[in-house]
Short mmCIF file of C-alpha atoms and ligand atoms in Angstrom, two decimals:
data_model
loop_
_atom_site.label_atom_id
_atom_site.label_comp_id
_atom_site.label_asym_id
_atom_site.label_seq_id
_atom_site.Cartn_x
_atom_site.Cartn_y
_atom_site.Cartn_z
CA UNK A 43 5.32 17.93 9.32
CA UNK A 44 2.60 16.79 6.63
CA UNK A 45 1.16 13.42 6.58
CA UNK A 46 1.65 11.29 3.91
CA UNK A 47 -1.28 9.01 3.72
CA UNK A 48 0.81 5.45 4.11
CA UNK A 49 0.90 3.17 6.99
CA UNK A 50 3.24 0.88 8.04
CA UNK A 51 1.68 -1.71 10.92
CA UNK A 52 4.62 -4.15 12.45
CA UNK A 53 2.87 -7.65 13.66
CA UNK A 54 5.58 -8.90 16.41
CA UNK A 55 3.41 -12.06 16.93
CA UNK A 56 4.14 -14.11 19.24
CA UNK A 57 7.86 -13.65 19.12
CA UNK A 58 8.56 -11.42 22.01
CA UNK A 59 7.81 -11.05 25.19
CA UNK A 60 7.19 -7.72 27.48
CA UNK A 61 10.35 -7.07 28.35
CA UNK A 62 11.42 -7.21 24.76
CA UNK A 63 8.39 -4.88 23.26
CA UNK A 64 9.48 -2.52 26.05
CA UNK A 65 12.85 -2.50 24.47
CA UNK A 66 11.50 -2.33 21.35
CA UNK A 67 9.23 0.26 21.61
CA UNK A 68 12.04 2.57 23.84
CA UNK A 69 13.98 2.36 20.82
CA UNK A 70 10.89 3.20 18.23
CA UNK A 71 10.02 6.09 19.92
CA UNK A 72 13.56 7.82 20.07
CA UNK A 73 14.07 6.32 15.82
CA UNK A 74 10.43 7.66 14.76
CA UNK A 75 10.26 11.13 15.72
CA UNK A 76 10.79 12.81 12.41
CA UNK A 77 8.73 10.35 10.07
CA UNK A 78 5.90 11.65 8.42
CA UNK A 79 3.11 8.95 7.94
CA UNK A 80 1.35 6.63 10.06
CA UNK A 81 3.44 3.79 12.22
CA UNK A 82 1.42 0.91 14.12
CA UNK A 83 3.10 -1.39 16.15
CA UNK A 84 1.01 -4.59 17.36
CA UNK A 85 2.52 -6.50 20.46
CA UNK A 86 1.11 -9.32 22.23
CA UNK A 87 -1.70 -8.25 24.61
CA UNK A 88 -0.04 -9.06 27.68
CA UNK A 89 2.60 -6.06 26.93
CA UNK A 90 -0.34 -3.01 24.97
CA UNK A 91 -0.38 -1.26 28.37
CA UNK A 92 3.14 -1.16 28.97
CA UNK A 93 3.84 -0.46 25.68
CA UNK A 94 0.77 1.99 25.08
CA UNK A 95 2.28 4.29 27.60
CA UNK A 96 6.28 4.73 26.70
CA UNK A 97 4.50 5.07 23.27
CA UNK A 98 2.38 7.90 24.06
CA UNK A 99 2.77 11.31 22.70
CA UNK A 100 5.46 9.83 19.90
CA UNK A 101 3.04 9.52 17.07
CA UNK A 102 3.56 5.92 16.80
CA UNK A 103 -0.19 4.41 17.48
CA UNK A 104 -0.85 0.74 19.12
CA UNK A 105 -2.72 -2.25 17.44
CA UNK A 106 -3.63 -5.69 18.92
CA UNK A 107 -3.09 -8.85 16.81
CA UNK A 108 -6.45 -10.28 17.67
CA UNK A 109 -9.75 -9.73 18.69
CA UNK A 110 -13.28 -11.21 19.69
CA UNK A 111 -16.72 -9.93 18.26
CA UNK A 112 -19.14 -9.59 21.45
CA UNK A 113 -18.41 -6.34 24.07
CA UNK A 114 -18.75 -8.45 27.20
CA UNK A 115 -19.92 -11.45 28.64
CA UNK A 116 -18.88 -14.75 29.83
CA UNK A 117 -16.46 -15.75 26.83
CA UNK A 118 -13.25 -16.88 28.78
CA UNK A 119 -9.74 -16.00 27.16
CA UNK A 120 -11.26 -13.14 24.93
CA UNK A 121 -10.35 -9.87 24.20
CA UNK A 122 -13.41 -7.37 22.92
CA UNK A 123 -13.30 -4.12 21.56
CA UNK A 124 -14.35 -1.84 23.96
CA UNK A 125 -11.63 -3.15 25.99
CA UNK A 126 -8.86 -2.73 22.92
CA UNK A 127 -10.12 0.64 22.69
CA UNK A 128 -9.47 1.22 26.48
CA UNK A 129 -6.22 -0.09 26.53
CA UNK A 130 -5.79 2.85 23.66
CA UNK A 131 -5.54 0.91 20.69
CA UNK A 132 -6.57 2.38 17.21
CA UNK A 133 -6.03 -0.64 15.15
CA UNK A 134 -6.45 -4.57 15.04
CA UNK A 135 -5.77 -6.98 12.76
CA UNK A 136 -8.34 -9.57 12.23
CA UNK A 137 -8.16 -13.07 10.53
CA UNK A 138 -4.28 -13.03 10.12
CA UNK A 139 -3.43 -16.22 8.33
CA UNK A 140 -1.74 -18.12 11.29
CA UNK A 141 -5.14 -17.82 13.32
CA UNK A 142 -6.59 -19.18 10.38
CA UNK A 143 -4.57 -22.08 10.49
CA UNK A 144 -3.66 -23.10 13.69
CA UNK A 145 -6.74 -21.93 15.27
CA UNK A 146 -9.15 -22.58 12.92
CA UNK A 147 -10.30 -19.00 12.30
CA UNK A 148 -13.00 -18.92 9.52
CA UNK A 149 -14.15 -15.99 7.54
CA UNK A 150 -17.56 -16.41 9.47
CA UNK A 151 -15.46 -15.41 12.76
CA UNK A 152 -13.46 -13.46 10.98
CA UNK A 153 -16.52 -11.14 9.50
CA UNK A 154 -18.41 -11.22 13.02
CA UNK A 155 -15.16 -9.69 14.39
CA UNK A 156 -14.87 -6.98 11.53
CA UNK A 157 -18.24 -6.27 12.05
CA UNK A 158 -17.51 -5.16 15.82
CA UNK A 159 -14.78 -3.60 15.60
CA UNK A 160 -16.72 -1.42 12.87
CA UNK A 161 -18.98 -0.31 15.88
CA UNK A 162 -16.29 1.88 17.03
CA UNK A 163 -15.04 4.66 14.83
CA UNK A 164 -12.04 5.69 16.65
CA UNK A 165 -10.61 1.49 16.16
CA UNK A 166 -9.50 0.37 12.37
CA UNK A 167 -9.66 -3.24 11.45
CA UNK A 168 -7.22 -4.80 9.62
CA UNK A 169 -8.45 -7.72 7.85
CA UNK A 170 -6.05 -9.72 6.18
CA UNK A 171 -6.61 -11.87 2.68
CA UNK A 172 -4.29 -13.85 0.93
CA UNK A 173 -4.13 -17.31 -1.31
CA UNK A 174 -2.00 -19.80 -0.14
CA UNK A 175 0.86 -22.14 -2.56
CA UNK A 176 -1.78 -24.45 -4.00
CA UNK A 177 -4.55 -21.77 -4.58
CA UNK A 178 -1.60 -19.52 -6.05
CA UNK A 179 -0.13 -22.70 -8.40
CA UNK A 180 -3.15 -23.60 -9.81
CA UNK A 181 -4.37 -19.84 -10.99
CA UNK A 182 -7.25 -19.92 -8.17
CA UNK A 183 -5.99 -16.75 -6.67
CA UNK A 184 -8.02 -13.80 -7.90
CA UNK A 185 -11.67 -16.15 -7.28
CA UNK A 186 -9.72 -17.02 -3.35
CA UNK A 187 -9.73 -13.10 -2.98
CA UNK A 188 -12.84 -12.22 -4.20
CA UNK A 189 -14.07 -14.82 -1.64
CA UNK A 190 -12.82 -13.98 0.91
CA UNK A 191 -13.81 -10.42 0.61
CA UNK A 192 -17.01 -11.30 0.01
CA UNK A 193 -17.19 -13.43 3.45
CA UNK A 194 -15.40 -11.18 5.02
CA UNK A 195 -17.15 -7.62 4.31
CA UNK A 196 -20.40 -8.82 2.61
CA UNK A 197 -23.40 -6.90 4.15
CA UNK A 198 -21.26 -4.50 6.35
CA UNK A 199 -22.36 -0.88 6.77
CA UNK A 200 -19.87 1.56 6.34
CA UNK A 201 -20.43 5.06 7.80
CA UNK A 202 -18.94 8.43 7.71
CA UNK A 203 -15.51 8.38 7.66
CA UNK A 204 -14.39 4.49 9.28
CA UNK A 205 -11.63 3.37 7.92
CA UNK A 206 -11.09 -0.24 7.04
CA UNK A 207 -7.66 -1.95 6.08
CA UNK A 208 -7.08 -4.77 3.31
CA UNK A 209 -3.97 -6.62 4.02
CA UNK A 210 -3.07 -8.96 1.14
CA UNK A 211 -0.81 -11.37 2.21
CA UNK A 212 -0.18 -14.53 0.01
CA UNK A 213 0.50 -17.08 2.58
CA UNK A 214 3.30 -18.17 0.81
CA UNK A 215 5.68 -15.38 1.07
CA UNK A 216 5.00 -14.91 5.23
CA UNK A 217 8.03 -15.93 6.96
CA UNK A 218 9.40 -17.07 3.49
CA UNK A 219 12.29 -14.66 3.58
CA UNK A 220 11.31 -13.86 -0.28
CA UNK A 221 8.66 -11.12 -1.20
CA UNK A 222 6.02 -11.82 -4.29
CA UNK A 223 7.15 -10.05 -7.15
CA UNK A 224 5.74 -6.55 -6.84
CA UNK A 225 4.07 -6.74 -10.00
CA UNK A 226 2.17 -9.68 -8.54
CA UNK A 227 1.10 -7.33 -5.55
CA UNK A 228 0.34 -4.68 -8.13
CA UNK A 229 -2.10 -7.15 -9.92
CA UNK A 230 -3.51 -8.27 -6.59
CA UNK A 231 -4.25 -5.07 -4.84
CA UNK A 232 -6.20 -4.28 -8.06
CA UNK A 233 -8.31 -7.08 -7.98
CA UNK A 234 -9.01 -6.43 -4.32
CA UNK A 235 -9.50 -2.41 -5.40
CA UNK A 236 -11.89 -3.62 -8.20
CA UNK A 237 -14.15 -6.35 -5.77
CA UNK A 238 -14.12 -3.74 -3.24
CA UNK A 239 -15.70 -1.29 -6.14
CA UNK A 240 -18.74 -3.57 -6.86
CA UNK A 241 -19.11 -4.43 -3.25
CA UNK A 242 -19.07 -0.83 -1.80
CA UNK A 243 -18.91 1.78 -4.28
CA UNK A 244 -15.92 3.59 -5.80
CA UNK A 245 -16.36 6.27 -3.69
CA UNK A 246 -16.35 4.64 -0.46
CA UNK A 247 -13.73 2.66 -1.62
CA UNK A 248 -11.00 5.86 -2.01
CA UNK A 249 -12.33 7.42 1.39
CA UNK A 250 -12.90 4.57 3.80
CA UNK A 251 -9.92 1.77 2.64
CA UNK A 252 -6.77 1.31 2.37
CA UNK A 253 -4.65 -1.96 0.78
CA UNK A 254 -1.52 -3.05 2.37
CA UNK A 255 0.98 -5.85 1.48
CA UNK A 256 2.22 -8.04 4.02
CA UNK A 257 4.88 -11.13 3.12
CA UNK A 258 8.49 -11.11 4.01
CA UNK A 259 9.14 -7.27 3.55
CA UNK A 260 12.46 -5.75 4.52
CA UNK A 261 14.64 -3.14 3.56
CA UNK A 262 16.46 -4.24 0.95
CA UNK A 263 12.97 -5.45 -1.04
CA UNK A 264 10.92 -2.72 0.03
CA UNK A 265 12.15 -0.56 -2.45
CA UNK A 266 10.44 -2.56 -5.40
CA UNK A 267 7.13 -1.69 -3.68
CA UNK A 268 7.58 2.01 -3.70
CA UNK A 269 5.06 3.56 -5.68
CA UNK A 270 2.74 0.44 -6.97
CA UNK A 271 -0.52 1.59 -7.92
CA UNK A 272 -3.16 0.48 -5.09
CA UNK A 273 -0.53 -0.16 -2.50
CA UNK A 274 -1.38 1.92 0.97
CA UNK A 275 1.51 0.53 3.24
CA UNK A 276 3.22 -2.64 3.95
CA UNK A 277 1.95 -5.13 7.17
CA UNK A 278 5.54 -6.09 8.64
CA UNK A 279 6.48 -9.10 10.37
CA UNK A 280 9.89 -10.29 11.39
CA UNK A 281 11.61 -7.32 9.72
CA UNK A 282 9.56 -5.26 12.27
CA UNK A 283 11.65 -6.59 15.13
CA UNK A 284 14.80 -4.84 14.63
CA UNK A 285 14.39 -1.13 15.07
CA UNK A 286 17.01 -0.32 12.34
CA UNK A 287 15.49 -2.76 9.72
CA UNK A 288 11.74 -1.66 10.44
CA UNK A 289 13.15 2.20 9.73
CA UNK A 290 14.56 2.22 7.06
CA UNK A 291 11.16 0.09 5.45
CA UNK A 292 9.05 2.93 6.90
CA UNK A 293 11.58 5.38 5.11
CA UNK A 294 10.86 4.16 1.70
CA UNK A 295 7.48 3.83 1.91
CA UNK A 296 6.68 7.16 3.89
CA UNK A 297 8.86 9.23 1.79
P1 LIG B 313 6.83 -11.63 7.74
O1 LIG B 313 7.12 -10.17 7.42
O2 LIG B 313 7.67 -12.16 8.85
O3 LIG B 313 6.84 -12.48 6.52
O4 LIG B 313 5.33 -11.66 8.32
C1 LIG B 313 4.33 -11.04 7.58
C2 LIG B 313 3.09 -11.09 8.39
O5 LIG B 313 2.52 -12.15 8.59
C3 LIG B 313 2.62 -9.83 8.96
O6 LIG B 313 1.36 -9.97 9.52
#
């Protein structure tokens, strides 16, 4: 069956545990087989093994939800990515908003980590941007986007044909229960297309990135998203839990 060229990544946090992503992922495999596109799902690193292998051979690839930005060493609690790409992930996200808050992520971290992760060609990060209420309120969103691009990518070498994923999602509308108007997105993934531009060259830009929205998606609002100029895929969080729900999103996008 052809590819279409969107992705759909579910994040399932820390909301279940292994038993559950086994479940999950039992289910996934048997409610996938006949999608075209690309499907990521990202459990917690305790269950990637487990989950790696029921996965394997469905088409559905594995992601981690974090990682660290050295290979090896004495750096207690992390997770590098040599080892992600051992345990047989092909994605990770990187800076997701919560690490940013509660543990106090910055975009210094967050570019040493992209950086790494860059070393391998077979693993794609998945850096995630977004303004939060006040930045959003006040009209500071498009200067909070270009900045943290900037800090994020600034300086990074991009070679043959590594692929890197934008995921804009406005802090505001995670866990919200209510999307951004997909206008809104439209608006923002073009900034983020056009900053990209001046930082890395159209060119590299159309081959090497992609530009996902993540922020309360589920199948009854995916539909607005369908279609939106610049928009690569959708980053899925508590919708991605229920194998019915996270379907039918990957339906509309992937069709
Ligand atoms: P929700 O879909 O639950 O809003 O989460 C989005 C998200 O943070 C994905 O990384």
């Amino acid at each position: 069956m052809a590819k279409t060229d969107k992705i759909i990544i579910a994040n399932w946090k820390m909301k279940i545990g292994i038993d559950e992503s086994l479940k999950l992922a039992k289910k996934l495999k048997t409610k996938f087989k006949s999608l075209k596109g690309e499907f990521v799902v990202c459990p917690n690193f305790l269950s990637l093994l487990e989950v790696g292998k029921t996965l394997k051979a469905s088409g559905i690839d594995l992601g981690a939800q974090d990682v660290f930005w050295e290979e090896n060493g004495a750096y207690t609690g992390e997770i590098s990515p040599e080892m992600l790409v051992e345990a047989g992930c092909k994605y990770v996200i990187i800076g997701h908003s919560e690490r940013r808050k509660f543990l106090m992520e910055n975009y210094e971290m967050i570019h040493k980590e992209t950086k790494a992760v860059m070393n391998h060609e077979d693993l794609t990060p998945v850096v995630c941007i977004g303004e939060n209420w006040d930045e959003r309120k006040t009209d500071r969103r498009d200067f909070v986007l270009f900045d943290q691009l900037q800090q994020a990518l600034s300086g990074l070498d991009i070679v043959g044909n590594q692929q890197i994923i934008i995921a804009y999602e406005p802090i505001w509308a995670i866990g919200s229960g209510t999307a951004i108007e997909p206008t809104e997105a439209e608006y923002a993934h073009k900034i983020i297309r056009l900053t990209l531009n001046d930082m890395f060259g159209m060119k590299i830009v159309n081959n090497n990135f992609k530009i996902i929205y993540g922020g309360s998606i589920n199948s009854k609002n995916v539909k607005g998203f369908v279609g939106l100029d610049n928009l690569d895929g959708m980053l899925v969080g508590g919708a991605s839990l229920d194998a019915d729900e996270i379907f039918k999103v990957a339906k509309a996008v992937m069709r």
